[in-house]
């Protein structure tokens, strides 16, 4: 076969490719695989009610990061953070990680050591351990791929599937800082401005919501959860598809990060568009019955002080819409597609 | 920091970088990590005497494969095979895998689907399951990284560490077919020649020694084991370093694959050099007391019919030497270094 047959990936898009892989992979899965491809992590029964979580996340130079903008330590940090975020999105605790790094042979060893420092630093800050890896040559881009295992008790496992009409939709923290940081880097804004510095740091050194995800899971009131890696506009429809529901989001309820607002003003961008469509905030998106929202809010706040904000409600059907403050519908836009938007 | 400081990776070499990562990672490892970086897989105690194995292996276009030579299905197959080989080298059984694929957006979806078919096909043939993955854009090379978990009972776990002076050194199967296949591809030899076809297939679609590794582990007579991914000349010194021993290999005992001999003759190459220094045979290299060799040979043969051949002995000290048929020392050459030899 030719290998380049079919429709170009950038036209097919990530969601359709992932759907296709699920069809392909699911045939070979045994009964111990509770969740296969298509959620934040796979979930596997290994012994009793203790479940093994397994996920991977790859970052490629020129697509996910640029060496002019990110230090090698930040490249490693973010690759680990993205994976830990997937573990916490299932309600799990991260365990053990392996990382593969491809780097051109003319790069200095200091570069790869600093990537490793970032990987190890992020892992150990969040209770995970880097236990192995692979270091290979690359003819071009630096590539960092991390795979992480985690553990979760079956009774607190949270999936994308489970949201029910009538549930409210919530997010931890505030959105848009990472997207604003990326725009600040693209626009060459000075980091002497505190908001620019905060936004750029959010983009380059994200903090996964480990404590928050575990607090939410332990409270056992959430019905579905995922992390926001590709942006609310891309990720909320995914959660809805898995749950077989629709959603109505109120744009004036979306917590827009203050640094996102400030950077957007400097660059004459729409802060709400950055918050709704920008990726890599690594906040948690979840649903719960309306009467449970306050309990979850307190559980999260007691742990880390992070806010948990109701931004809309789950509805029957399949439509995902955003309403502005006076009830007009506004498109949620579209999030980050890995084949459509090189970075 | 500049990120490109220090000595270029291709001068530092893979072994020194791996040694450095071990120093860095080992500080953060908890007591449940029995084996961290530096063996074929990490080994983690999760419950009782059942140990979790975790490993990853990355393949990069232009370094590990070429799209002119390998079908996308073969690219996926080999990436999975390399990982399963690491699991069996610990005496383990493969469990669950995740795979990250980076591909340029103009590649057809058929390409990535065929890579996935190869990953899934190889996994299911060997009792493993692909349970998740990540698909991302790439500005250039196709990159496939696989991480695999496995399981092993503590009483049959085999590490690189454990070889003792006086032990014999053995390999499964025959060596050099993969290296000969690569040379045949480079030389443009016709696959109508059966030996060329066999060698090329060995290079593009390797078979990890799952049954053999498990048979060896169950017999509980081997003292150390690893898989031959970078070639005997590179891998045997690694096993020796971990065990704190030296080795004396008899070149006339090395089982050279018949297709390696035939291809070497066509290309006027030294078949022994291909067998000793070529990588990616994914045969198993192990040590055991001399009196156990026959028992292990029978255990392997009863399972798969594969030969298990004594090629030398473990000695005190740190020297790894190869003796030719009349007792002259010959350098073992050097195996595949990921930064030194693109292509």
XYZ file of C-alpha atoms in Angstrom:
686
model
C 0.000 0.000 0.000
C 1.121 3.519 -0.624
C 0.928 4.784 2.918
C -0.241 8.217 1.869
C -3.669 7.140 0.738
C -6.933 8.538 1.990
C -7.860 12.009 3.091
C -5.182 14.302 4.564
C -5.152 14.203 8.375
C -5.646 17.933 8.641
C -8.962 17.565 6.808
C -10.079 14.455 8.663
C -9.425 16.113 12.018
C -8.507 14.695 15.361
C -11.976 13.682 16.588
C -12.736 11.499 13.597
C -9.318 9.835 13.740
C -9.754 9.096 17.441
C -13.219 7.640 16.743
C -11.674 5.395 14.106
C -8.936 4.188 16.474
C -11.551 3.338 19.070
C -13.328 1.111 16.581
C -10.050 -0.559 15.694
C -8.688 -1.024 19.207
C -11.865 -2.038 20.951
C -12.040 -5.420 19.217
C -8.897 -6.627 20.937
C -9.704 -5.466 24.466
C -10.253 -8.026 27.184
C -12.723 -7.787 30.039
C -10.168 -6.257 32.363
C -10.151 -3.062 30.281
C -12.941 -0.956 31.786
C -12.173 2.093 29.631
C -10.260 1.899 26.358
C -9.330 4.690 23.950
C -11.405 7.875 24.041
C -11.356 9.049 27.648
C -8.648 10.990 29.481
C -6.945 7.710 30.351
C -7.498 4.016 29.870
C -8.770 2.180 32.947
C -7.745 -1.387 33.694
C -8.737 -3.724 36.485
C -5.615 -5.256 37.952
C -6.570 -6.488 41.429
C -9.766 -6.063 43.423
C -11.275 -2.597 43.139
C -7.960 -0.863 42.565
C -7.846 0.288 38.966
C -4.780 1.070 36.891
C -4.919 4.235 34.773
C -2.676 4.580 31.733
C -2.295 7.545 29.397
C 0.233 9.207 27.104
C 0.667 12.671 25.685
C 3.166 13.773 23.069
C 4.577 17.264 22.509
C 6.327 18.147 19.279
C 8.551 21.153 18.625
C 6.893 23.565 16.212
C 3.431 22.238 17.065
C 3.243 22.299 20.869
C 6.255 24.391 21.780
C 9.051 26.481 20.388
C 12.573 26.390 21.682
C 12.763 30.195 21.414
C 9.953 30.515 23.937
C 10.165 27.570 26.282
C 13.235 26.618 28.280
C 14.056 22.912 28.065
C 13.015 22.571 31.700
C 9.618 24.041 30.821
C 9.264 21.651 27.858
C 9.745 18.687 30.184
C 7.561 20.201 32.887
C 4.624 20.787 30.568
C 4.822 17.329 28.973
C 4.576 15.773 32.429
C 1.876 18.201 33.589
C -0.375 17.363 30.628
C -0.258 13.682 31.559
C -0.804 14.205 35.283
C -3.807 16.322 34.367
C -5.310 13.350 32.520
C -4.839 11.151 35.579
C -6.533 13.620 37.911
C -9.364 14.048 35.406
C -10.319 10.417 36.130
C -10.244 11.078 39.874
C -6.960 9.207 40.136
C -3.622 9.598 41.818
C -0.579 9.613 39.565
C 1.941 6.858 40.024
C 4.805 6.121 37.670
C 5.896 7.728 34.432
C 8.184 6.945 31.529
C 9.315 9.541 29.013
C 10.722 9.292 25.506
C 12.740 12.184 24.161
C 13.884 12.628 20.564
C 16.559 15.275 20.080
C 18.950 16.216 17.273
C 22.489 14.989 17.876
C 23.936 18.494 17.725
C 21.928 19.642 20.736
C 23.930 19.982 23.920
C 23.562 17.414 26.666
C 22.544 20.298 28.930
C 19.346 20.606 26.905
C 18.216 17.036 27.449
C 19.255 17.114 31.100
C 17.120 20.201 31.615
C 14.161 18.511 29.896
C 14.655 15.615 32.314
C 14.813 18.044 35.242
C 11.464 19.466 34.180
C 9.940 16.018 33.823
C 11.254 14.903 37.204
C 10.470 18.215 38.923
C 6.856 18.244 37.811
C 6.404 14.557 38.607
C 7.823 14.797 42.101
C 5.900 17.973 42.921
C 2.727 16.016 42.216
C 3.545 12.691 43.855
C 4.594 10.870 40.699
C 7.938 9.261 39.814
C 9.810 9.126 36.527
C 10.972 5.512 36.426
C 12.349 5.125 32.932
C 12.600 6.452 29.439
C 14.092 6.380 26.010
C 16.451 8.884 24.429
C 16.714 8.785 20.650
C 18.042 10.887 17.815
C 15.825 13.161 15.749
C 16.468 14.550 12.268
C 14.603 17.717 13.215
C 12.145 18.564 15.944
C 12.547 17.818 19.610
C 9.766 15.423 20.636
C 8.801 14.579 24.202
C 6.290 11.837 24.889
C 5.282 10.911 28.402
C 3.228 7.929 29.536
C 1.907 7.876 33.077
C 0.214 5.247 35.180
C -2.140 6.148 37.989
C -4.385 4.401 40.424
C -7.976 4.967 41.406
C -10.582 3.123 43.454
C -13.492 1.988 41.374
C -16.012 3.833 43.537
C -14.503 7.249 42.826
C -13.600 6.790 39.146
C -14.905 9.635 36.977
C -15.312 9.361 33.241
C -16.421 11.652 30.431
C -19.518 9.515 30.263
C -22.088 10.075 33.000
C -23.429 13.621 32.617
C -27.251 13.736 32.756
C -29.724 16.357 31.567
C -30.360 18.735 34.426
C -26.790 18.480 35.759
C -24.825 21.690 36.046
C -21.486 22.166 34.263
C -18.549 23.453 36.282
C -14.904 24.383 35.801
C -12.083 24.736 38.293
C -9.982 27.898 38.360
C -10.161 30.426 35.532
C -9.728 29.995 31.813
C -7.726 31.639 29.071
C -4.417 32.362 30.761
C -2.540 29.795 28.699
C -4.004 30.975 25.387
C -3.269 34.570 26.380
C 0.294 33.578 27.220
C 0.699 32.030 23.792
C -0.647 35.193 22.140
C 1.686 37.291 24.306
C 4.646 35.234 23.119
C 3.506 35.487 19.491
C 3.014 39.230 19.873
C 6.386 39.700 21.571
C 4.888 41.362 24.668
C 7.300 42.202 27.447
C 7.110 40.004 30.513
C 7.843 43.014 32.680
C 4.087 43.432 32.623
C 2.911 41.210 35.478
C -0.144 39.947 33.613
C 1.972 39.005 30.623
C 4.387 37.173 32.925
C 1.543 35.288 34.621
C -0.071 34.334 31.309
C 3.211 33.204 29.745
C 3.999 31.141 32.841
C 0.534 29.555 32.668
C 1.276 28.602 29.067
C 4.785 27.277 29.628
C 4.540 25.774 33.133
C 0.957 24.692 33.720
C -0.153 23.283 37.072
C -2.346 20.218 36.827
C -5.263 20.230 39.297
C -4.234 17.161 41.258
C -5.633 18.073 44.669
C -8.824 19.422 43.121
C -9.489 16.355 40.985
C -9.002 14.042 43.927
C -11.217 16.181 46.190
C -13.953 16.136 43.547
C -13.645 12.388 43.088
C -13.695 11.674 46.826
C -16.865 13.719 47.263
C -18.582 11.258 44.882
C -21.097 13.795 43.658
C -19.722 14.563 40.181
C -21.271 12.649 37.279
C -18.579 13.209 34.616
C -15.185 14.883 34.411
C -12.357 15.608 31.981
C -9.485 18.040 31.800
C -9.424 21.082 29.533
C -6.449 20.444 27.297
C -7.827 21.500 23.911
C -10.163 24.250 25.130
C -13.743 24.344 26.397
C -15.143 24.704 22.866
C -13.475 21.454 21.813
C -13.585 19.529 25.077
C -17.146 20.183 26.285
C -18.624 18.710 23.079
C -16.442 15.635 23.685
C -17.777 15.182 27.198
C -21.317 15.655 25.835
C -20.795 13.123 23.043
C -19.544 10.525 25.526
C -22.499 11.178 27.814
C -25.070 11.340 25.019
C -26.242 14.784 26.071
C -26.133 18.423 24.993
C -25.055 21.526 26.896
C -25.978 25.150 27.302
C -23.152 27.348 28.555
C -23.622 30.932 29.736
C -20.768 33.007 28.369
C -21.029 35.541 31.210
C -20.463 32.742 33.715
C -17.186 31.524 32.220
C -14.444 32.525 34.662
C -11.993 34.423 32.476
C -8.529 34.653 34.017
C -7.589 38.221 34.955
C -4.284 37.931 33.089
C -6.183 36.722 30.037
C -8.311 39.889 30.178
C -5.264 42.104 30.575
C -3.278 40.481 27.763
C -6.341 40.472 25.500
C -6.687 44.201 26.056
C -3.044 44.798 25.154
C -3.434 42.775 21.961
C -6.994 43.860 21.079
C -8.249 40.299 21.293
C -11.532 38.967 22.674
C -10.777 37.575 26.163
C -13.829 35.319 26.055
C -12.677 33.764 22.789
C -9.299 33.010 24.385
C -10.984 31.543 27.460
C -13.512 29.450 25.535
C -11.408 28.295 22.599
C -7.851 28.414 23.928
C -6.305 25.149 25.000
C -3.881 23.989 27.645
C -5.474 25.528 30.720
C -5.500 22.055 32.314
C -8.453 23.068 34.444
C -11.086 20.438 35.194
C -14.484 20.378 33.488
C -17.173 18.453 35.340
C -20.875 17.942 35.797
C -22.993 17.216 38.866
C -26.586 17.487 40.015
C -27.394 21.136 40.831
C -27.829 20.406 44.523
C -24.296 18.961 44.737
C -22.510 21.985 43.307
C -22.081 23.758 46.628
C -20.683 20.663 48.328
C -18.157 20.192 45.524
C -17.256 23.863 45.620
C -16.479 23.611 49.318
C -14.520 20.377 48.888
C -12.288 21.963 46.263
C -11.953 25.242 48.108
C -11.028 23.525 51.391
C -8.197 21.708 49.654
C -6.516 24.252 47.430
C -8.582 27.401 47.591
C -9.300 27.112 43.881
C -12.712 28.323 42.735
C -15.225 25.962 41.168
C -17.719 27.793 38.984
C -21.030 26.749 37.457
C -20.930 27.795 33.796
C -24.023 26.124 32.393
C -26.244 23.101 32.347
C -26.524 19.742 30.691
C -29.533 19.404 28.381
C -31.137 16.561 26.478
C -30.159 16.230 22.835
C -26.772 16.704 21.267
C -26.472 20.462 20.842
C -23.719 22.380 22.638
C -24.482 26.100 22.642
C -23.228 29.157 24.422
C -25.623 31.935 25.405
C -24.456 35.467 26.003
C -25.667 37.586 28.938
C -28.952 38.493 27.232
C -29.772 35.005 26.029
C -28.519 35.207 22.445
C -26.834 32.086 21.124
C -23.201 32.363 20.281
C -21.082 29.671 18.748
C -18.599 28.048 21.086
C -16.057 28.279 18.308
C -13.639 25.435 17.971
C -10.712 24.400 20.085
C -7.290 23.183 19.165
C -7.091 20.553 16.469
C -3.649 19.016 16.328
C -3.612 18.862 12.565
C -5.222 22.174 11.753
C -3.197 24.714 13.662
C 0.579 24.437 13.865
C 1.830 26.644 16.569
C 19.698 28.947 30.315
C 20.513 28.620 26.646
C 19.291 25.100 26.163
C 22.005 24.218 23.719
C 24.827 24.299 26.229
C 27.164 21.438 26.983
C 28.609 18.811 24.722
C 26.648 17.708 21.630
C 24.575 14.592 22.286
C 26.211 12.703 19.457
C 29.581 13.096 21.216
C 28.274 12.343 24.693
C 26.626 9.125 23.487
C 23.625 7.258 24.713
C 25.222 5.306 27.565
C 26.558 8.375 29.332
C 23.237 10.217 28.959
C 21.345 7.242 30.357
C 23.762 7.075 33.286
C 23.146 10.757 33.952
C 19.346 10.306 33.877
C 19.619 7.471 36.369
C 21.453 9.737 38.782
C 18.791 12.406 38.329
C 15.733 10.172 38.533
C 16.834 7.881 41.309
C 16.594 10.590 43.961
C 12.845 10.829 43.594
C 12.021 7.126 43.576
C 10.014 5.663 46.414
C 10.456 2.240 47.951
C 7.878 0.680 45.668
C 10.196 1.164 42.691
C 12.323 -1.999 42.632
C 14.055 -1.099 39.359
C 14.256 2.446 38.003
C 15.888 3.716 34.812
C 18.648 1.600 33.271
C 17.163 -1.864 32.822
C 14.881 -3.118 30.036
C 11.867 -1.897 32.006
C 11.112 -0.253 35.313
C 9.752 -2.593 37.992
C 7.211 -1.421 40.537
C 5.618 -3.226 43.444
C 1.882 -2.651 43.297
C 0.310 -5.438 45.346
C 1.840 -8.494 46.989
C 4.452 -10.200 44.846
C 2.906 -9.134 41.540
C 5.145 -6.529 39.985
C 4.222 -3.925 37.394
C 6.659 -3.457 34.500
C 6.701 -0.185 32.566
C 8.775 0.753 29.538
C 8.704 2.988 26.480
C 10.455 2.966 23.132
C 10.366 5.688 20.502
C 10.932 5.323 16.754
C 11.645 8.342 14.587
C 11.463 8.555 10.812
C 14.908 9.001 9.300
C 16.573 7.485 12.373
C 14.733 4.206 12.992
C 12.779 3.772 9.802
C 12.199 5.192 6.343
C 8.799 5.494 4.752
C 10.259 4.289 1.426
C 11.173 0.976 3.035
C 8.658 0.256 5.751
C 4.906 0.131 5.238
C 2.977 2.093 7.868
C 1.716 -1.211 9.244
C 5.328 -2.356 9.688
C 6.240 0.916 11.417
C 3.505 0.323 13.989
C 4.322 -3.358 14.303
C 7.987 -2.784 15.007
C 7.359 -0.015 17.542
C 5.126 -2.385 19.497
C 7.496 -5.340 19.072
C 10.440 -3.406 20.513
C 8.445 -2.700 23.672
C 7.111 -6.218 24.077
C 10.668 -7.433 23.755
C 11.633 -5.296 26.761
C 8.821 -6.812 28.815
C 9.825 -10.381 27.990
C 13.460 -9.553 28.754
C 12.402 -9.099 32.400
C 10.633 -12.463 32.367
C 7.286 -10.674 32.235
C 4.019 -10.957 30.400
C 2.902 -7.914 28.444
C -0.313 -6.248 29.488
C -1.519 -2.877 28.246
C -0.021 -0.398 25.839
C -0.523 3.222 24.837
C 0.952 4.743 21.685
C 1.626 8.310 20.624
C 1.934 9.061 16.932
C 3.114 12.340 15.420
C 2.366 12.734 11.727
C 2.390 15.618 9.245
C -1.104 16.949 8.491
C -0.777 16.238 4.772
C -0.380 12.496 5.328
C -3.446 10.457 4.465
C -5.609 9.041 7.217
C -4.912 5.617 5.699
C -1.315 5.980 6.817
C -2.112 6.492 10.479
C -4.784 3.814 10.417
C -2.257 1.357 9.036
C 0.239 2.324 11.765
C -2.520 1.626 14.288
C -3.246 -1.721 12.613
C 0.403 -2.662 13.024
C 0.427 -1.591 16.685
C -2.782 -3.480 17.420
C -1.828 -6.512 15.325
C 1.518 -6.976 17.043
C 0.018 -6.375 20.490
C -2.810 -8.849 20.066
C -0.569 -11.508 18.545
C 1.467 -11.373 21.755
C -1.288 -11.136 24.332
C -1.139 -7.366 24.837
C -3.825 -4.715 24.280
C -3.553 -1.193 22.914
C -5.778 0.752 25.303
C -5.116 4.368 24.372
C -2.957 6.849 22.603
C -2.308 10.323 21.355
C -2.305 11.560 17.770
C -0.548 14.859 17.146
C 0.749 16.918 14.258
C 4.387 16.909 13.216
C 6.270 19.511 11.194
C 8.389 16.762 9.662
C 9.151 13.220 10.663
C 6.629 10.594 11.641
C 7.280 9.611 15.260
C 5.813 6.584 17.022
C 6.300 6.132 20.740
C 4.861 3.168 22.584
C 4.664 2.599 26.325
C 3.785 -0.843 27.609
C 2.947 -2.222 31.009
C 3.591 -5.809 31.924
C 3.336 -8.026 34.935
C 5.764 -10.446 36.520
C 5.960 -12.436 39.741
C 8.830 -11.370 41.899
C 10.283 -14.880 42.033
C 10.834 -15.048 38.262
C 11.908 -11.443 37.611
C 15.134 -11.255 35.600
C 17.302 -8.162 35.481
C 20.503 -7.141 33.722
C 22.118 -7.365 37.120
C 22.842 -10.854 38.419
C 25.423 -12.437 36.118
C 28.272 -14.077 38.053
C 31.792 -15.060 37.002
C 31.672 -18.639 35.764
C 28.177 -18.283 34.305
C 27.766 -19.040 30.633
C 26.355 -16.452 28.202
C 23.544 -17.507 25.874
C 21.409 -16.062 23.102
C 18.085 -17.204 21.681
C 17.677 -17.687 17.942
C 20.264 -16.388 15.498
C 21.748 -12.945 15.076
C 22.306 -10.534 12.226
C 19.182 -10.969 10.118
C 17.858 -7.510 10.955
C 21.171 -5.772 10.254
C 21.473 -7.737 7.005
C 17.951 -6.677 6.086
C 18.854 -3.052 6.637
C 21.959 -3.434 4.455
C 19.863 -5.175 1.795
C 17.451 -2.221 1.780
C 20.334 0.253 1.625
C 21.920 -1.727 -1.190
C 18.649 -2.040 -3.089
C 18.801 -5.851 -3.235
C 15.819 -7.590 -4.800
C 13.501 -9.343 -2.397
C 12.965 -12.064 -4.969
C 16.002 -13.621 -3.334
C 14.537 -15.580 -0.426
C 17.351 -14.696 1.961
C 16.953 -11.014 1.187
C 13.209 -11.300 1.796
C 13.753 -13.056 5.126
C 16.357 -10.534 6.264
C 14.252 -7.535 5.236
C 11.236 -8.990 7.011
C 13.336 -9.558 10.139
C 14.320 -5.890 10.004
C 10.852 -4.484 9.344
C 8.617 -6.909 11.268
C 10.610 -8.352 14.155
C 9.147 -11.024 16.418
C 9.766 -10.463 20.110
C 10.666 -13.650 22.008
C 7.665 -13.685 24.326
C 7.286 -17.440 24.814
C 11.041 -17.899 25.139
C 11.487 -15.161 27.742
C 8.690 -16.522 29.855
C 9.991 -20.097 29.569
C 13.435 -18.936 30.658
C 12.006 -16.960 33.571
C 9.791 -19.827 34.750
C 12.754 -22.214 34.774
C 14.370 -19.904 37.373
C 17.904 -20.855 36.397
C 18.983 -17.707 34.510
C 20.945 -15.130 36.495
C 20.516 -12.089 34.202
C 18.703 -11.280 30.979
C 18.122 -8.451 28.510
C 16.978 -8.146 24.926
C 19.299 -7.430 22.010
C 17.984 -4.177 20.626
C 21.220 -2.289 19.961
C 23.406 -5.271 19.082
C 25.492 -7.741 21.091
C 28.541 -5.468 20.979
C 26.592 -2.679 22.672
C 24.211 -4.683 24.827
C 26.516 -7.316 26.346
C 28.771 -4.632 27.884
C 25.608 -3.087 29.379
C 24.595 -6.362 31.004
C 28.169 -6.750 32.260
C 28.280 -3.217 33.690
C 25.032 -3.800 35.575
C 26.299 -7.099 36.926
C 29.790 -5.824 37.716
C 31.461 -8.513 35.636
C 33.334 -8.995 32.380
C 32.698 -11.383 29.511
C 34.569 -13.518 27.028
C 32.617 -14.347 23.880
C 33.729 -16.930 21.301
C 33.057 -15.476 17.861
C 32.742 -18.954 16.315
C 29.919 -19.739 18.741
C 27.764 -16.749 17.793
C 24.771 -18.142 15.873
C 24.790 -16.108 12.670
C 21.448 -16.154 10.881
C 21.612 -17.992 7.538
C 19.984 -15.051 5.763
C 22.563 -12.738 7.305
C 25.308 -14.917 5.823
C 23.649 -14.964 2.412
C 23.007 -11.214 2.289
C 26.513 -10.481 3.578
C 27.916 -12.558 0.739
C 25.856 -10.644 -1.827
C 27.061 -7.320 -0.402
C 30.653 -8.394 0.404
C 30.125 -7.653 4.090
C 31.354 -9.525 7.146
C 28.425 -11.604 8.432
C 29.947 -11.804 11.900
C 30.181 -8.030 12.110
C 26.495 -7.757 11.202
C 25.591 -10.385 13.785
C 27.728 -8.932 16.570
C 27.226 -5.221 15.967
C 23.886 -5.012 14.206
C 20.883 -4.030 16.267
C 17.199 -4.854 16.376
C 17.373 -8.630 16.389
C 15.234 -8.626 19.550
C 16.733 -11.926 20.576
C 17.323 -12.522 24.288
C 20.772 -12.404 25.873
C 21.093 -14.209 29.179
C 23.453 -15.815 31.642
C 23.153 -18.905 33.814
C 25.390 -21.362 35.674
C 26.976 -23.784 33.162
C 25.079 -26.766 34.559
C 21.722 -25.015 33.939
C 22.285 -24.315 30.247
C 20.904 -27.619 29.044
C 17.748 -27.285 31.137
C 17.130 -23.793 29.784
C 17.809 -24.955 26.242
C 15.167 -27.649 26.618
C 12.672 -25.277 28.216
C 12.967 -22.848 25.318
C 12.998 -25.538 22.681
C 9.905 -27.250 24.112
C 7.990 -24.001 23.882
C 8.859 -22.496 20.519
C 11.545 -24.665 19.008
C 13.948 -21.727 19.083
C 17.594 -22.573 19.692
C 19.426 -21.293 22.753
C 23.162 -21.151 22.206
C 26.080 -20.734 24.602
C 28.339 -18.039 23.118
C 30.778 -17.393 25.934
C 31.318 -17.023 29.645
C 31.128 -14.432 32.340
C 34.488 -13.520 33.866
C 35.627 -11.415 36.788
C 36.672 -7.867 36.002
C 35.118 -5.444 33.575
C 36.546 -6.473 30.220
C 34.246 -7.659 27.437
C 36.244 -9.408 24.737
C 35.550 -11.614 21.774
C 37.906 -14.438 20.856
C 38.047 -15.875 17.378
C 38.236 -19.629 16.671
C 41.962 -19.847 17.392
C 41.873 -17.775 20.564
C 42.895 -14.364 19.190
C 41.132 -11.392 20.739
C 38.940 -9.399 18.469
C 37.114 -6.247 19.346
C 33.389 -6.610 19.723
C 33.012 -3.405 17.751
C 30.263 -1.096 18.787
C 26.519 -1.335 18.450
C 23.935 1.205 17.512
C 24.224 4.587 19.186
C 21.091 6.622 18.640
C 22.994 9.840 18.146
C 25.879 8.606 16.075
C 24.290 6.812 13.161
C 21.208 8.203 11.454
C 19.590 6.170 8.812
